[in-house]
Amino acid sequence: MQPFVEQPQFLLEPKSSYIFENRPVKLECKAIRTRQIFFNCDNKWVPEHEHAKSTETNDKGVITIITSIDITAEQLEGQLDSNGYKCFCQAWSATGGTSKSKAATIEIAYLDKVFEWEPLRTDSVISKSAELRCRPPSGNPYPKITWLKDGKSLETNRNGRFILSNENSLLIAQIKQTDAGNYTCVATNIAGTYSSEPAELIVHDDRGWS
């Protein structure tokens, strides 16, 4: 008869994250039915002295082991253009069972200052449409685009007159005279926010303008 082997069970697995502004990322694992947990990052076991360990015991006497490590930007050097820096936990039980957590991917967050395409001055006619093109700077994660009109946040809506296209252009339908103004494309991710130069939208009366 083979001896019973108890398998550790993870209650918390490491989560994928981004590092920015030289702030370390904390990865944490929690497991029951285990006597120890170690992290493996970039296919190397993390030294024991780099682990922070603690335990919790619930009212039923079940012991949870908690282990965490900090990841710094220096550890990710050379990883920016690859698939990231991967870490997982492995837990061992007192009876020899082992369990491996899901892998977390750690990446460096960044946002360039230079837009790939900035919106340009545009002329349009009342009741017609206009497109203000914008391609954000290179960034990780990919930056979110929003628009300002005369320095104030502009609400875009698929069912409205102001639409954010899949290419991040601002589409304006059924133009009104009040739509004239300066439009700014804003790129944001967790590494920062950058704005394009304002682009003027000039609205003409349809009588005699071409």
Coordinates of N, CA and C in Angstrom, one line a residue:
M1 N 0.8 -1.2 0.0 CA 0.0 0.0 0.0 C 0.9 1.3 0.0
Q2 N 0.6 2.1 -0.9 CA 1.4 3.3 -1.0 C 1.0 4.3 0.0
P3 N 2.0 5.0 0.6 CA 1.7 6.0 1.6 C 0.9 7.2 1.1
F4 N 0.1 7.8 1.9 CA -0.7 8.9 1.5 C 0.2 10.2 1.3
V5 N 0.0 10.8 0.2 CA 0.7 12.0 -0.1 C -0.2 13.2 -0.2
E6 N -0.1 14.1 0.7 CA -1.0 15.3 0.7 C -0.5 16.4 -0.2
Q7 N -1.3 16.9 -1.0 CA -0.9 18.0 -2.0 C -1.3 19.3 -1.4
P8 N -0.3 20.3 -1.4 CA -0.6 21.6 -1.0 C -1.7 22.3 -1.9
Q9 N -2.4 23.2 -1.3 CA -3.5 23.9 -2.1 C -3.2 25.4 -1.9
F10 N -3.1 26.0 -3.1 CA -2.9 27.5 -3.1 C -4.2 28.2 -2.9
L11 N -4.2 29.2 -2.0 CA -5.3 30.1 -1.7 C -5.1 31.4 -2.5
L12 N -3.8 31.8 -2.7 CA -3.5 33.0 -3.4 C -2.2 32.7 -4.3
E13 N -2.3 33.0 -5.6 CA -1.2 32.8 -6.5 C -0.7 34.2 -7.0
P14 N 0.5 34.3 -7.4 CA 1.1 35.6 -7.8 C 0.4 36.1 -9.0
K15 N 0.3 37.5 -9.0 CA -0.5 38.2 -10.0 C 0.5 38.9 -11.0
S16 N 0.1 38.9 -12.2 CA 0.9 39.7 -13.2 C 0.8 41.1 -12.9
S17 N 1.9 41.9 -13.2 CA 2.0 43.3 -12.8 C 3.0 44.0 -13.6
Y18 N 3.0 45.3 -13.4 CA 4.0 46.2 -14.1 C 4.8 46.9 -13.1
I19 N 6.1 47.1 -13.4 CA 7.0 47.9 -12.6 C 7.2 49.3 -13.3
F20 N 7.1 50.4 -12.5 CA 7.3 51.7 -13.0 C 7.9 52.6 -11.9
E21 N 8.6 53.6 -12.4 CA 9.3 54.6 -11.5 C 10.1 53.9 -10.4
N22 N 10.7 52.8 -10.8 CA 11.6 52.1 -9.8 C 10.9 51.6 -8.6
R23 N 9.6 51.4 -8.6 CA 8.9 50.9 -7.5 C 8.8 49.4 -7.6
P24 N 9.3 48.7 -6.5 CA 9.3 47.2 -6.6 C 7.8 46.7 -6.7
V25 N 7.7 45.5 -7.2 CA 6.4 44.8 -7.3 C 6.5 43.7 -6.3
K26 N 5.5 43.6 -5.4 CA 5.4 42.5 -4.4 C 4.6 41.4 -5.0
L27 N 5.2 40.2 -5.0 CA 4.5 38.9 -5.4 C 4.2 38.1 -4.1
E28 N 3.0 37.5 -4.0 CA 2.6 36.8 -2.8 C 1.9 35.5 -3.2
C29 N 2.2 34.5 -2.4 CA 1.5 33.2 -2.5 C 1.1 32.8 -1.1
K30 N -0.1 32.2 -1.0 CA -0.7 31.6 0.2 C -1.1 30.2 -0.1
A31 N -0.8 29.3 0.8 CA -1.2 27.9 0.6 C -1.4 27.2 2.0
I32 N -2.3 26.2 1.9 CA -2.5 25.3 3.1 C -2.0 24.0 2.7
R33 N -1.9 23.1 3.8 CA -1.3 21.8 3.6 C 0.1 21.8 3.1
T34 N 0.9 22.8 3.5 CA 2.2 22.9 3.1 C 3.2 23.3 4.2
R35 N 4.4 22.9 4.1 CA 5.4 23.3 5.1 C 6.3 24.4 4.6
Q36 N 6.4 24.6 3.3 CA 7.3 25.6 2.7 C 6.8 26.0 1.3
I37 N 7.1 27.3 1.0 CA 6.8 27.8 -0.4 C 8.0 28.6 -0.8
F38 N 8.4 28.3 -2.1 CA 9.5 29.1 -2.7 C 9.1 29.6 -4.0
F39 N 9.7 30.7 -4.4 CA 9.5 31.3 -5.7 C 10.6 30.9 -6.7
N40 N 10.1 30.8 -7.9 CA 11.1 30.6 -9.0 C 10.8 31.7 -10.0
C41 N 11.9 32.4 -10.4 CA 11.7 33.5 -11.3 C 12.8 33.4 -12.4
D42 N 12.4 33.6 -13.6 CA 13.3 33.5 -14.8 C 14.0 32.2 -14.8
N43 N 13.3 31.1 -14.4 CA 13.8 29.8 -14.4 C 14.9 29.6 -13.3
K44 N 14.9 30.4 -12.3 CA 15.9 30.3 -11.2 C 15.2 30.3 -9.9
W45 N 15.6 29.5 -8.9 CA 15.0 29.6 -7.6 C 15.5 30.8 -6.9
V46 N 14.6 31.5 -6.3 CA 14.9 32.8 -5.6 C 15.5 32.3 -4.2
P47 N 16.7 33.0 -3.9 CA 17.3 32.6 -2.6 C 16.4 32.7 -1.4
E48 N 16.6 31.9 -0.4 CA 15.7 31.8 0.7 C 15.6 33.1 1.5
H49 N 16.8 33.8 1.6 CA 16.8 35.1 2.4 C 16.1 36.2 1.7
E50 N 15.7 36.0 0.4 CA 14.9 37.1 -0.3 C 13.4 36.9 -0.1
H51 N 13.0 35.8 0.6 CA 11.6 35.5 0.8 C 11.2 36.1 2.2
A52 N 10.0 36.7 2.2 CA 9.4 37.1 3.5 C 8.3 36.1 3.8
K53 N 8.3 35.5 5.0 CA 7.4 34.4 5.3 C 6.6 34.7 6.6
S54 N 5.4 34.2 6.6 CA 4.5 34.3 7.8 C 3.5 33.2 7.8
T55 N 2.8 33.1 8.9 CA 1.7 32.1 9.0 C 0.4 32.7 9.6
E56 N -0.7 32.0 9.2 CA -2.0 32.4 9.8 C -2.7 31.1 10.2
T57 N -3.4 31.1 11.3 CA -4.2 29.9 11.7 C -5.6 30.3 11.9
N58 N -6.5 29.6 11.3 CA -7.9 30.0 11.4 C -8.5 29.3 12.6
D59 N -9.8 29.5 12.9 CA -10.5 28.9 14.1 C -10.6 27.4 14.1
K60 N -10.3 26.8 12.9 CA -10.3 25.3 12.8 C -9.0 24.7 12.9
G61 N -8.0 25.6 13.1 CA -6.6 25.1 13.3 C -5.9 24.9 12.0
V62 N -6.4 25.3 10.9 CA -5.8 25.2 9.6 C -4.7 26.3 9.4
I63 N -3.5 25.9 9.2 CA -2.4 26.8 9.0 C -2.2 27.2 7.6
T64 N -2.1 28.5 7.3 CA -1.8 29.0 6.0 C -0.4 29.6 6.1
I65 N 0.4 29.2 5.1 CA 1.7 29.8 5.0 C 1.7 30.8 3.9
I66 N 2.3 32.0 4.2 CA 2.3 33.1 3.3 C 3.7 33.5 3.0
T67 N 4.0 33.5 1.7 CA 5.4 33.8 1.3 C 5.3 34.9 0.2
S68 N 6.2 35.9 0.3 CA 6.3 37.0 -0.7 C 7.7 37.4 -1.0
I69 N 7.9 38.0 -2.2 CA 9.2 38.5 -2.6 C 8.9 39.9 -3.3
D70 N 10.0 40.7 -3.4 CA 9.9 41.9 -4.1 C 10.7 41.8 -5.4
I71 N 10.1 42.3 -6.5 CA 10.8 42.3 -7.8 C 11.1 43.7 -8.1
T72 N 12.4 44.0 -8.5 CA 12.8 45.4 -8.9 C 13.1 45.5 -10.3
A73 N 13.1 46.7 -10.8 CA 13.4 46.9 -12.2 C 14.7 46.4 -12.7
E74 N 15.7 46.4 -11.8 CA 17.0 45.9 -12.1 C 17.0 44.4 -12.5
Q75 N 16.1 43.7 -11.9 CA 16.0 42.3 -12.2 C 15.4 42.0 -13.6
L76 N 14.7 43.0 -14.1 CA 14.1 42.9 -15.4 C 14.9 43.4 -16.6
E77 N 16.1 43.9 -16.3 CA 17.0 44.4 -17.4 C 17.1 43.4 -18.5
G78 N 16.9 43.9 -19.7 CA 17.0 43.0 -20.9 C 15.7 42.3 -21.2
Q79 N 14.7 42.5 -20.4 CA 13.4 41.8 -20.6 C 12.4 42.6 -21.3
L80 N 12.7 43.9 -21.6 CA 11.7 44.8 -22.1 C 11.1 44.4 -23.4
D81 N 11.9 43.8 -24.3 CA 11.4 43.4 -25.6 C 11.1 41.9 -25.7
S82 N 11.1 41.2 -24.6 CA 10.8 39.8 -24.6 C 9.4 39.6 -24.1
N83 N 9.1 38.4 -23.6 CA 7.8 38.1 -23.1 C 7.6 38.4 -21.6
G84 N 8.5 39.2 -21.0 CA 8.4 39.5 -19.6 C 9.2 38.6 -18.7
Y85 N 9.1 38.9 -17.5 CA 9.9 38.2 -16.4 C 8.8 37.3 -15.7
K86 N 9.0 36.0 -15.7 CA 7.9 35.1 -15.2 C 8.4 34.5 -13.9
C87 N 7.4 34.5 -12.9 CA 7.6 33.9 -11.6 C 6.5 33.0 -11.2
F88 N 6.8 31.9 -10.5 CA 5.7 31.1 -10.0 C 6.2 30.6 -8.6
C89 N 5.2 30.1 -7.8 CA 5.5 29.5 -6.5 C 5.4 28.0 -6.6
Q90 N 6.2 27.4 -5.8 CA 6.1 25.9 -5.6 C 6.0 25.7 -4.1
A91 N 5.0 24.8 -3.8 CA 4.8 24.5 -2.3 C 5.1 23.0 -2.1
W92 N 5.6 22.6 -1.0 CA 5.9 21.3 -0.6 C 5.1 20.9 0.7
S93 N 4.5 19.8 0.7 CA 3.8 19.3 2.0 C 4.8 18.5 2.8
A94 N 4.4 18.2 4.0 CA 5.2 17.4 4.9 C 5.3 15.9 4.5
T95 N 4.3 15.5 3.6 CA 4.3 14.1 3.1 C 4.9 14.0 1.8
G96 N 5.5 15.1 1.3 CA 6.2 15.0 0.0 C 5.5 15.4 -1.2
G97 N 4.2 15.9 -1.0 CA 3.5 16.4 -2.2 C 3.9 17.8 -2.6
T98 N 3.8 18.1 -3.9 CA 4.2 19.4 -4.3 C 3.1 20.0 -5.2
S99 N 3.0 21.3 -5.2 CA 2.0 22.0 -6.1 C 2.7 23.2 -6.6
K100 N 2.4 23.5 -7.9 CA 3.0 24.7 -8.6 C 1.9 25.6 -8.9
S101 N 2.1 26.9 -8.6 CA 1.1 27.9 -8.9 C 1.2 28.3 -10.4
K102 N 0.2 29.1 -10.7 CA 0.2 29.8 -12.1 C 1.4 30.8 -12.1
A103 N 1.9 31.0 -13.3 CA 3.0 32.0 -13.4 C 2.5 33.4 -13.6
A104 N 3.2 34.3 -12.9 CA 2.9 35.7 -13.1 C 3.9 36.3 -14.0
T105 N 3.5 37.3 -14.9 CA 4.4 38.0 -15.7 C 4.6 39.4 -15.3
I106 N 5.9 39.8 -15.1 CA 6.2 41.1 -14.6 C 6.9 41.9 -15.8
E107 N 6.3 43.0 -16.1 CA 6.9 43.8 -17.2 C 7.2 45.2 -16.7
I108 N 8.1 45.9 -17.5 CA 8.4 47.3 -17.2 C 7.4 48.2 -17.9
A109 N 6.7 49.1 -17.1 CA 5.8 50.0 -17.7 C 6.6 51.3 -18.2
Y110 N 6.2 51.7 -19.4 CA 6.8 53.0 -19.9 C 5.8 53.7 -20.8
L111 N 6.1 54.9 -21.0 CA 5.3 55.7 -22.0 C 6.2 56.8 -22.6
D112 N 6.4 56.6 -23.9 CA 7.2 57.6 -24.6 C 6.5 59.0 -24.7
K113 N 7.3 60.0 -24.9 CA 6.7 61.4 -25.0 C 6.2 61.7 -26.4
V114 N 6.8 61.1 -27.4 CA 6.5 61.6 -28.8 C 5.3 60.7 -29.3
F115 N 4.3 61.4 -29.8 CA 3.1 60.8 -30.4 C 3.5 60.3 -31.8
E116 N 3.0 59.1 -32.2 CA 3.3 58.6 -33.5 C 2.6 59.5 -34.6
W117 N 1.4 60.0 -34.2 CA 0.7 60.9 -35.1 C -0.1 61.8 -34.2
E118 N 0.1 63.1 -34.4 CA -0.7 64.1 -33.6 C -1.8 64.7 -34.5
P119 N -2.9 65.0 -33.9 CA -4.0 65.6 -34.7 C -3.6 66.9 -35.3
L120 N -4.1 67.2 -36.5 CA -3.8 68.4 -37.3 C -5.0 69.3 -37.4
R121 N -4.8 70.5 -37.7 CA -5.9 71.5 -38.0 C -6.8 70.9 -39.1
T122 N -8.1 71.0 -38.8 CA -9.1 70.4 -39.7 C -10.2 71.4 -40.0
D123 N -10.6 71.5 -41.3 CA -11.8 72.3 -41.7 C -12.9 71.4 -41.9
S124 N -14.1 71.8 -41.5 CA -15.3 71.0 -41.8 C -16.5 72.0 -42.0
V125 N -17.6 71.4 -42.3 CA -18.8 72.2 -42.6 C -20.0 71.8 -41.7
I126 N -20.8 72.7 -41.3 CA -22.0 72.4 -40.5 C -22.8 71.3 -41.1
S127 N -23.2 70.3 -40.3 CA -23.9 69.1 -40.6 C -23.1 68.0 -41.3
K128 N -21.9 68.3 -41.6 CA -21.0 67.2 -42.1 C -20.3 66.5 -41.0
S129 N -19.2 65.8 -41.3 CA -18.4 65.1 -40.3 C -17.0 65.5 -40.4
A130 N -16.2 65.1 -39.4 CA -14.8 65.4 -39.4 C -14.1 64.3 -38.6
E131 N -12.8 64.1 -38.9 CA -11.9 63.1 -38.3 C -10.6 63.8 -37.8
L132 N -10.3 63.7 -36.5 CA -9.1 64.2 -36.0 C -8.3 62.9 -35.7
R133 N -7.2 62.7 -36.4 CA -6.4 61.5 -36.2 C -5.4 61.6 -35.1
C134 N -5.2 60.5 -34.4 CA -4.2 60.4 -33.3 C -3.7 59.0 -33.2
R135 N -2.4 58.9 -33.1 CA -1.7 57.6 -32.8 C -0.8 57.9 -31.6
P136 N -1.1 57.2 -30.5 CA -0.4 57.5 -29.2 C 1.1 57.1 -29.3
P137 N 1.8 57.6 -28.3 CA 3.2 57.2 -28.2 C 3.3 55.7 -27.9
S138 N 4.5 55.1 -28.1 CA 4.7 53.8 -27.7 C 4.7 53.7 -26.2
G139 N 4.0 52.6 -25.7 CA 3.9 52.4 -24.3 C 3.6 51.0 -23.9
N140 N 3.9 50.7 -22.7 CA 3.5 49.4 -22.1 C 3.0 49.6 -20.7
P141 N 1.7 49.3 -20.3 CA 0.7 48.7 -21.3 C 0.3 49.8 -22.3
Y142 N -0.3 49.3 -23.4 CA -0.8 50.2 -24.4 C -1.6 51.3 -23.9
P143 N -1.2 52.6 -24.2 CA -1.9 53.7 -23.6 C -3.4 53.8 -24.0
K144 N -4.2 54.3 -23.0 CA -5.6 54.7 -23.3 C -5.6 56.1 -23.8
I145 N -6.5 56.3 -24.8 CA -6.6 57.6 -25.5 C -7.9 58.3 -25.0
T146 N -7.8 59.5 -24.6 CA -9.0 60.3 -24.4 C -8.8 61.7 -25.1
W147 N -9.8 62.5 -25.2 CA -9.7 63.7 -25.9 C -10.2 64.9 -25.0
L148 N -9.6 66.0 -25.3 CA -10.0 67.3 -24.6 C -10.5 68.2 -25.7
K149 N -11.5 69.0 -25.4 CA -11.9 70.2 -26.3 C -11.7 71.4 -25.4
D150 N -10.9 72.3 -26.0 CA -10.6 73.6 -25.3 C -10.2 73.3 -23.8
G151 N -9.4 72.2 -23.7 CA -8.8 71.9 -22.3 C -9.7 71.2 -21.4
K152 N -11.0 70.9 -21.8 CA -11.9 70.1 -21.0 C -12.2 68.8 -21.5
S153 N -12.4 67.8 -20.6 CA -12.6 66.4 -21.0 C -13.8 66.3 -21.9
L154 N -13.6 65.5 -23.0 CA -14.7 65.3 -24.0 C -15.2 63.9 -23.9
E155 N -16.5 63.8 -23.7 CA -17.1 62.4 -23.6 C -17.3 61.9 -25.0
T156 N -16.8 60.7 -25.2 CA -17.0 60.0 -26.5 C -18.0 58.8 -26.2
N157 N -18.8 58.5 -27.3 CA -19.9 57.5 -27.1 C -20.2 57.0 -28.5
R158 N -20.2 55.6 -28.6 CA -20.4 55.0 -29.9 C -21.8 55.4 -30.5
N159 N -22.7 55.8 -29.6 CA -24.0 56.2 -30.1 C -24.2 57.7 -30.2
G160 N -23.2 58.4 -29.9 CA -23.3 59.9 -29.9 C -22.6 60.5 -31.1
R161 N -22.4 61.8 -31.0 CA -21.8 62.5 -32.2 C -20.3 62.4 -32.1
F162 N -19.7 62.3 -30.9 CA -18.3 62.2 -30.7 C -17.9 60.7 -30.5
I163 N -17.2 60.2 -31.4 CA -16.9 58.7 -31.4 C -15.4 58.5 -31.4
L164 N -14.9 57.7 -30.5 CA -13.5 57.3 -30.5 C -13.3 56.0 -31.4
S165 N -12.6 56.1 -32.5 CA -12.5 55.0 -33.4 C -11.6 53.9 -32.8
N166 N -11.6 52.8 -33.5 CA -10.7 51.7 -33.1 C -9.2 52.1 -33.2
E167 N -9.0 53.1 -34.1 CA -7.6 53.6 -34.3 C -7.3 54.8 -33.5
N168 N -8.2 55.1 -32.5 CA -8.0 56.2 -31.6 C -8.3 57.6 -32.2
S169 N -8.8 57.7 -33.4 CA -9.2 59.0 -34.0 C -10.5 59.4 -33.4
L170 N -10.7 60.8 -33.4 CA -11.9 61.3 -32.9 C -12.8 61.6 -34.1
L171 N -13.9 61.0 -34.2 CA -14.9 61.2 -35.2 C -16.0 62.0 -34.7
I172 N -16.3 63.1 -35.5 CA -17.4 64.0 -35.1 C -18.5 64.0 -36.2
A173 N -19.7 63.6 -35.8 CA -20.8 63.5 -36.8 C -21.7 64.7 -36.6
Q174 N -22.4 65.1 -37.7 CA -23.4 66.2 -37.7 C -22.8 67.4 -37.0
I175 N -21.8 67.9 -37.5 CA -21.0 69.0 -36.9 C -21.9 70.2 -36.7
K176 N -21.7 70.9 -35.5 CA -22.4 72.1 -35.2 C -21.3 73.2 -35.1
Q177 N -21.8 74.5 -35.2 CA -20.9 75.6 -35.0 C -20.2 75.6 -33.7
T178 N -20.9 75.1 -32.7 CA -20.3 75.0 -31.3 C -19.2 74.0 -31.2
D179 N -19.0 73.1 -32.2 CA -17.9 72.1 -32.2 C -16.6 72.7 -32.5
A180 N -16.6 73.9 -33.0 CA -15.3 74.6 -33.4 C -14.5 74.8 -32.1
G181 N -13.2 74.6 -32.2 CA -12.3 74.8 -31.0 C -11.0 74.0 -31.2
N182 N -10.3 73.9 -30.1 CA -9.0 73.2 -30.0 C -9.2 71.8 -29.4
Y183 N -8.7 70.8 -30.1 CA -8.8 69.4 -29.6 C -7.5 68.8 -29.3
T184 N -7.4 68.2 -28.2 CA -6.1 67.6 -27.7 C -6.3 66.1 -27.5
C185 N -5.3 65.3 -28.0 CA -5.3 63.9 -27.8 C -4.4 63.6 -26.6
V186 N -4.9 62.8 -25.6 CA -4.2 62.5 -24.4 C -4.0 61.0 -24.3
A187 N -2.8 60.6 -24.1 CA -2.4 59.2 -23.9 C -2.0 58.9 -22.4
T188 N -2.6 57.9 -21.9 CA -2.4 57.6 -20.5 C -2.2 56.1 -20.2
N189 N -1.2 55.8 -19.4 CA -1.1 54.4 -18.8 C -0.5 54.6 -17.4
I190 N -0.2 53.5 -16.8 CA 0.3 53.6 -15.4 C 1.6 54.3 -15.2
A191 N 2.4 54.4 -16.3 CA 3.7 55.1 -16.3 C 3.5 56.6 -16.4
G192 N 2.4 57.1 -16.9 CA 2.2 58.6 -17.0 C 1.2 59.0 -18.0
T193 N 1.2 60.3 -18.3 CA 0.2 60.9 -19.2 C 0.9 61.9 -20.0
Y194 N 0.7 61.9 -21.4 CA 1.2 62.9 -22.3 C 0.1 63.4 -23.2
S195 N 0.2 64.6 -23.5 CA -0.8 65.3 -24.4 C -0.2 65.7 -25.7
S196 N -1.0 65.6 -26.8 CA -0.5 66.2 -28.1 C -0.6 67.7 -28.1
E197 N -0.1 68.3 -29.1 CA -0.4 69.7 -29.3 C -1.8 69.9 -29.7
P198 N -2.5 70.9 -29.3 CA -3.9 71.1 -29.7 C -4.0 71.3 -31.2
A199 N -5.1 70.7 -31.7 CA -5.4 70.9 -33.2 C -6.7 71.6 -33.3
E200 N -6.8 72.6 -34.1 CA -8.0 73.5 -34.3 C -8.9 72.9 -35.3
L201 N -10.2 72.8 -34.8 CA -11.3 72.4 -35.8 C -12.0 73.7 -36.1
I202 N -12.0 74.0 -37.4 CA -12.7 75.2 -37.9 C -14.0 74.8 -38.6
V203 N -15.1 75.3 -38.2 CA -16.4 74.9 -38.7 C -16.9 76.1 -39.6
H204 N -17.2 75.7 -40.8 CA -17.7 76.7 -41.8 C -19.2 76.6 -42.0
D205 N -19.8 77.6 -42.4 CA -21.2 77.6 -42.9 C -21.2 76.9 -44.2
D206 N -22.2 76.1 -44.5 CA -22.1 75.4 -45.8 C -22.4 76.2 -47.0
R207 N -22.8 77.5 -46.8 CA -23.1 78.3 -47.9 C -21.9 78.9 -48.6
G208 N -21.6 78.4 -49.7 CA -20.5 79.0 -50.5 C -19.1 78.6 -50.0
W209 N -19.0 77.6 -49.1 CA -17.6 77.2 -48.7 C -17.3 75.9 -49.3
S210 N -16.1 75.7 -49.8 CA -15.6 74.4 -50.3 C -14.2 74.3 -50.1

